[in-house]
Amino acid sequence: MASSLFHSAAKAGWESRMPLESPPVRMWLYLAALLGLYFLRRWYRERQSVEGLPEKYVLITGCDSGFGNLLAKPLDARGLRVLAACLTQQGAEQLRKATSQRLQTVILDVTRTDSIAAATAWVKEQVGDKGAGPGSGCAHPSPTLGHAPC
């Protein structure tokens, strides 16, 4: 008799409280919903692509190490034509070994005007008439180059 009272009391307590109303279950549902939204957003962003990526050029300075190096490698892997400006020949060689033939390197010391002019001519030679059109995002961050049109 005592065991039947225990089972009936336990059963009544369990049935009186719905599983979704308990705080731990609700927390896990919120967490699962947030995690699902995160992965849905990530999947959607990874699906987006830029048309004609193999014909696009990007110039990155500081590619010996740091952010420039870390950015050049994945952009090359995605198919862009990366023009990587390095300060040293050793940095340029290491980057060339780690990437595809699409990535081209140039030695650039941004503190020297002659180096900037040589790198500018090299970029124009590499890109030709494919770059610096309307909407290309052309910018002149260096005051030594002036504000000539792209």
PDB file of N, CA and C in Angstrom, residues 25-26 32 46-47 55 60-61 66 69 80-81 84 93 97 101 113 115 119-120 127 135 139 142:
ATOM      1  N   VAL A  25      14.545  22.905 -19.186  1.00  0.00           N
ATOM      2  CA  VAL A  25      14.119  22.488 -20.527  1.00  0.00           C
ATOM      3  C   VAL A  25      13.928  23.704 -21.419  1.00  0.00           C
ATOM      4  N   ARG A  26      13.318  24.738 -20.881  1.00  0.00           N
ATOM      5  CA  ARG A  26      13.095  25.955 -21.652  1.00  0.00           C
ATOM      6  C   ARG A  26      14.430  26.591 -22.050  1.00  0.00           C
ATOM      7  N   ALA A  32      19.050  25.826 -28.175  1.00  0.00           N
ATOM      8  CA  ALA A  32      18.988  25.090 -29.442  1.00  0.00           C
ATOM      9  C   ALA A  32      18.478  25.985 -30.567  1.00  0.00           C
ATOM     10  N   GLU A  46      27.795  31.654 -46.375  1.00  0.00           N
ATOM     11  CA  GLU A  46      28.780  30.880 -47.138  1.00  0.00           C
ATOM     12  C   GLU A  46      28.277  30.564 -48.545  1.00  0.00           C
ATOM     13  N   ARG A  47      26.973  30.539 -48.740  1.00  0.00           N
ATOM     14  CA  ARG A  47      26.400  30.282 -50.059  1.00  0.00           C
ATOM     15  C   ARG A  47      26.569  31.474 -50.993  1.00  0.00           C
ATOM     16  N   GLU A  55      38.455  36.731 -62.144  1.00  0.00           N
ATOM     17  CA  GLU A  55      38.910  37.904 -62.887  1.00  0.00           C
ATOM     18  C   GLU A  55      39.148  39.108 -61.982  1.00  0.00           C
ATOM     19  N   ILE A  60      47.114  43.679 -51.580  1.00  0.00           N
ATOM     20  CA  ILE A  60      47.245  43.626 -50.128  1.00  0.00           C
ATOM     21  C   ILE A  60      48.685  43.992 -49.769  1.00  0.00           C
ATOM     22  N   THR A  61      48.854  44.943 -48.871  1.00  0.00           N
ATOM     23  CA  THR A  61      50.195  45.313 -48.418  1.00  0.00           C
ATOM     24  C   THR A  61      50.486  44.608 -47.104  1.00  0.00           C
ATOM     25  N   GLY A  66      51.596  38.656 -40.433  1.00  0.00           N
ATOM     26  CA  GLY A  66      50.466  39.371 -39.851  1.00  0.00           C
ATOM     27  C   GLY A  66      49.199  39.277 -40.680  1.00  0.00           C
ATOM     28  N   ASN A  69      49.377  38.674 -44.583  1.00  0.00           N
ATOM     29  CA  ASN A  69      49.681  37.287 -44.916  1.00  0.00           C
ATOM     30  C   ASN A  69      48.463  36.407 -44.676  1.00  0.00           C
ATOM     31  N   LEU A  80      40.619  34.523 -56.122  1.00  0.00           N
ATOM     32  CA  LEU A  80      40.962  35.888 -56.520  1.00  0.00           C
ATOM     33  C   LEU A  80      42.409  35.953 -56.969  1.00  0.00           C
ATOM     34  N   ARG A  81      42.689  36.933 -57.789  1.00  0.00           N
ATOM     35  CA  ARG A  81      44.073  37.206 -58.194  1.00  0.00           C
ATOM     36  C   ARG A  81      44.645  38.178 -57.175  1.00  0.00           C
ATOM     37  N   ALA A  84      50.257  40.674 -53.849  1.00  0.00           N
ATOM     38  CA  ALA A  84      50.735  40.775 -52.472  1.00  0.00           C
ATOM     39  C   ALA A  84      52.005  41.600 -52.400  1.00  0.00           C
ATOM     40  N   GLU A  93      58.974  35.162 -50.979  1.00  0.00           N
ATOM     41  CA  GLU A  93      59.226  33.770 -51.379  1.00  0.00           C
ATOM     42  C   GLU A  93      58.435  32.788 -50.531  1.00  0.00           C
ATOM     43  N   LYS A  97      55.496  30.198 -51.975  1.00  0.00           N
ATOM     44  CA  LYS A  97      55.542  28.747 -51.756  1.00  0.00           C
ATOM     45  C   LYS A  97      54.236  28.216 -51.155  1.00  0.00           C
ATOM     46  N   GLN A 101      49.585  29.818 -58.220  1.00  0.00           N
ATOM     47  CA  GLN A 101      50.207  30.678 -59.233  1.00  0.00           C
ATOM     48  C   GLN A 101      49.451  31.989 -59.425  1.00  0.00           C
ATOM     49  N   THR A 113      59.206  56.679 -51.545  1.00  0.00           N
ATOM     50  CA  THR A 113      58.422  57.104 -52.702  1.00  0.00           C
ATOM     51  C   THR A 113      58.792  56.321 -53.953  1.00  0.00           C
ATOM     52  N   SER A 115      59.851  53.270 -54.156  1.00  0.00           N
ATOM     53  CA  SER A 115      59.293  51.929 -54.028  1.00  0.00           C
ATOM     54  C   SER A 115      57.793  51.936 -54.317  1.00  0.00           C
ATOM     55  N   ALA A 119      56.000  49.970 -57.392  1.00  0.00           N
ATOM     56  CA  ALA A 119      54.901  49.035 -57.127  1.00  0.00           C
ATOM     57  C   ALA A 119      53.634  49.457 -57.869  1.00  0.00           C
ATOM     58  N   THR A 120      53.396  50.756 -57.973  1.00  0.00           N
ATOM     59  CA  THR A 120      52.234  51.252 -58.716  1.00  0.00           C
ATOM     60  C   THR A 120      52.330  50.873 -60.186  1.00  0.00           C
ATOM     61  N   VAL A 127      47.420  44.373 -63.812  1.00  0.00           N
ATOM     62  CA  VAL A 127      45.967  44.501 -63.932  1.00  0.00           C
ATOM     63  C   VAL A 127      45.557  44.956 -65.325  1.00  0.00           C
ATOM     64  N   GLY A 135      33.157  51.978 -59.480  1.00  0.00           N
ATOM     65  CA  GLY A 135      32.723  50.981 -58.505  1.00  0.00           C
ATOM     66  C   GLY A 135      33.792  49.982 -58.127  1.00  0.00           C
ATOM     67  N   ALA A 139      41.071  53.423 -53.969  1.00  0.00           N
ATOM     68  CA  ALA A 139      41.317  54.431 -52.944  1.00  0.00           C
ATOM     69  C   ALA A 139      42.780  54.834 -52.970  1.00  0.00           C
ATOM     70  N   SER A 142      47.685  56.797 -49.600  1.00  0.00           N
ATOM     71  CA  SER A 142      48.994  57.403 -49.431  1.00  0.00           C
ATOM     72  C   SER A 142      48.975  58.858 -49.892  1.00  0.00           C
TER      73      SER A 142
END
